[in-house]
Coordinates of C-alpha atoms in Angstrom, one line a residue:
X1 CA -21.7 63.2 2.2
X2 CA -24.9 63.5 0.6
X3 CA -26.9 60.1 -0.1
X4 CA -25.5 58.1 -3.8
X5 CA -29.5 56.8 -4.0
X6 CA -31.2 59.7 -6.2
X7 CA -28.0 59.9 -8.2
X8 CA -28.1 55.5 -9.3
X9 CA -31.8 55.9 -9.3
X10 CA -31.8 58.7 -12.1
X11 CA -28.8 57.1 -14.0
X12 CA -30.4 53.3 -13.9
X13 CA -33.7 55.1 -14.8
X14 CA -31.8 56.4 -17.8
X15 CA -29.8 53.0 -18.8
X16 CA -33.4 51.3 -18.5
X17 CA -35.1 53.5 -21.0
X18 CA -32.2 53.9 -23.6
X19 CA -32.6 49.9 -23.4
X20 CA -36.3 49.6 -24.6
X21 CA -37.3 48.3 -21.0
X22 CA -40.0 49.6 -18.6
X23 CA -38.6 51.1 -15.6
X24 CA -40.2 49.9 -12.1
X25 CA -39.6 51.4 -8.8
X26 CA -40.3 49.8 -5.5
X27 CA -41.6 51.6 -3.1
X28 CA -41.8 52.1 0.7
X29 CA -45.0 53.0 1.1
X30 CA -45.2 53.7 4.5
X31 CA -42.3 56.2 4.7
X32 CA -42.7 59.9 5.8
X33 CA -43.9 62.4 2.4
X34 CA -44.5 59.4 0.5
X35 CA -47.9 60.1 -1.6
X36 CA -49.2 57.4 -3.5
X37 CA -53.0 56.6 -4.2
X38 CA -54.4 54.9 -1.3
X39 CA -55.4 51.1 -1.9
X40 CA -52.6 50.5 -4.1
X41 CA -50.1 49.3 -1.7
X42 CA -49.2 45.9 -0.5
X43 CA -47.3 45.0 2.8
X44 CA -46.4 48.7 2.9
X45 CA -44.6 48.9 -0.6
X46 CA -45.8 49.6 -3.8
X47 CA -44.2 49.2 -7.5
X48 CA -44.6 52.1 -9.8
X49 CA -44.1 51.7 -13.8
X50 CA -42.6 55.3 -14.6
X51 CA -42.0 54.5 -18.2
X52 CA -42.0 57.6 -20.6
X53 CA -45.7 56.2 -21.5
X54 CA -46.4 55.4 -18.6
X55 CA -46.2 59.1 -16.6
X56 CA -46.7 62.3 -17.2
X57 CA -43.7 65.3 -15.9
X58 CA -41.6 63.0 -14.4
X59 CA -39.2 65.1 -12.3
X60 CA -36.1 63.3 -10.2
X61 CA -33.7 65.1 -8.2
X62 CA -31.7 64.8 -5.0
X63 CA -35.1 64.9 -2.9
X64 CA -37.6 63.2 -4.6
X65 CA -39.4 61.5 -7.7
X66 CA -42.6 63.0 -8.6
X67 CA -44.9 62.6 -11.7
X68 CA -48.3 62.2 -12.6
X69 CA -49.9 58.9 -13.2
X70 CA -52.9 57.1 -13.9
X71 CA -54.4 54.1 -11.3
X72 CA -58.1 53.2 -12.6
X73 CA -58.6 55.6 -14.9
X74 CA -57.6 58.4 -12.7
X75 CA -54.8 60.8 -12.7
X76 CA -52.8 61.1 -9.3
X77 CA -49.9 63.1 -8.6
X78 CA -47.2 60.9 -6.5
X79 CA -44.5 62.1 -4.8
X80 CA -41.4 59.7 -3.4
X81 CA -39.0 61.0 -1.6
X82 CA -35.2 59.3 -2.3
X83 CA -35.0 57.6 1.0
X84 CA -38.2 55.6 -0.2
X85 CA -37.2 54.4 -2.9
X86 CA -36.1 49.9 -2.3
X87 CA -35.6 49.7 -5.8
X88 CA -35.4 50.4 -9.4
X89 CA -35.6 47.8 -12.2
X90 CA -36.5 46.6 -15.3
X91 CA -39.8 44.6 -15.7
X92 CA -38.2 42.9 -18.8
X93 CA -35.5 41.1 -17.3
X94 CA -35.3 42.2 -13.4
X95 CA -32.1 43.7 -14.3
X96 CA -31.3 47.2 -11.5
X97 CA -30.2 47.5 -8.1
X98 CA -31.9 46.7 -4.9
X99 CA -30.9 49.4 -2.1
X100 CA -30.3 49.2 1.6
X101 CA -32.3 51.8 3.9
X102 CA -30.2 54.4 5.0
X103 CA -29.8 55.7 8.4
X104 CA -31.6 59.1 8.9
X105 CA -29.5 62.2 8.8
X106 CA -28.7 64.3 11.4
X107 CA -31.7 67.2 11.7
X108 CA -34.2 64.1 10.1
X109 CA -36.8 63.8 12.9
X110 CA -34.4 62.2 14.8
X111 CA -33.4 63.4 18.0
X112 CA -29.5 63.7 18.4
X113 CA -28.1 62.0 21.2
X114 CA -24.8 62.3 22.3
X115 CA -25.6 60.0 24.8
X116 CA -24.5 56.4 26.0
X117 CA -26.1 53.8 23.7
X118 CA -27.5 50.6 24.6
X119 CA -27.0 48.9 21.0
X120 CA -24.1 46.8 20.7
X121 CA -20.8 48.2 19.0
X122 CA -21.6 48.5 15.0
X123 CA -25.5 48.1 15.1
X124 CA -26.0 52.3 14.8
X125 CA -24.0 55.5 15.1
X126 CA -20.5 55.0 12.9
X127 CA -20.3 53.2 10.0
X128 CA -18.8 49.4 10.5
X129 CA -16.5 47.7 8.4
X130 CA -18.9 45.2 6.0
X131 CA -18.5 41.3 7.4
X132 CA -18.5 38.8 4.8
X133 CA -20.0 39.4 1.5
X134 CA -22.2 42.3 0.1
X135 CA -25.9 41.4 0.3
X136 CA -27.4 42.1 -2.9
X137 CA -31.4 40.7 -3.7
X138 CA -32.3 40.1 -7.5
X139 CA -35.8 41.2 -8.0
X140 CA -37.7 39.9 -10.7

């Protein structure tokens, strides 16, 4: 099944907007494709306003965000692919979801390996039943 992330991130994007808020996304910086201006980042992550206002051709679909923004006075185009993307919220009230990373697909620089695994039972390869609660952050 394809990935639910680019899907909540362009309908949150949406509800955060038609709500008179400024839509933040954090970012993992360090991820492969990511292009963001250098300097910018902070422990490998980086938050992005991409308000209306704030950007310039803001384009999200199932592979990326990517718009044009300005970071000291100068223009940069960024590029984020949809695995990179932690988060997406409103800088108003904090309100938006926090997302988990997501185990690369099959044929995504990562070598199959129908092999023997030394991880213990539900640490990789099938999905596990969840233990306990869900583990959801606020960001604010």
């Amino acid at each position: 099944m394809n990935s639910s992330r680019p899907y909540l991130v362009r309908a949150l994007y949406e509800w955060i907007v038609d709500n008179n808020c400024t839509p933040h996304l954090l970012v993992n910086a360090e991820h492969a494709g990511v292009r963001v201006p250098p300097g910018y980042a902070n422990d490998g992550q980086i938050v992005l306003n991409v308000s209306p206002s704030a950007v310039r051709h803001l384009h999200m679909d199932n592979e990326a965000v990517s718009f044009e923004g300005r970071f000291g006075g100068v223009a940069h185009s960024l590029y984020i692919p949809s695995a990179a993307v932690l988060a997406i919220y409103a800088r108003e009230n904090g309100q938006g979801m926090v997302f988990d990373l997501e185990p690369p697909l099959p044929g995504d620089d990562e070598p199959d390996d129908d092999g023997p695994s030394d991880e213990p039972p539900g640490s990789g390869g099938e999905p596990s039943r969840p233990s306990g609660r869900p583990s959801l952050k606020v960001v604010k």
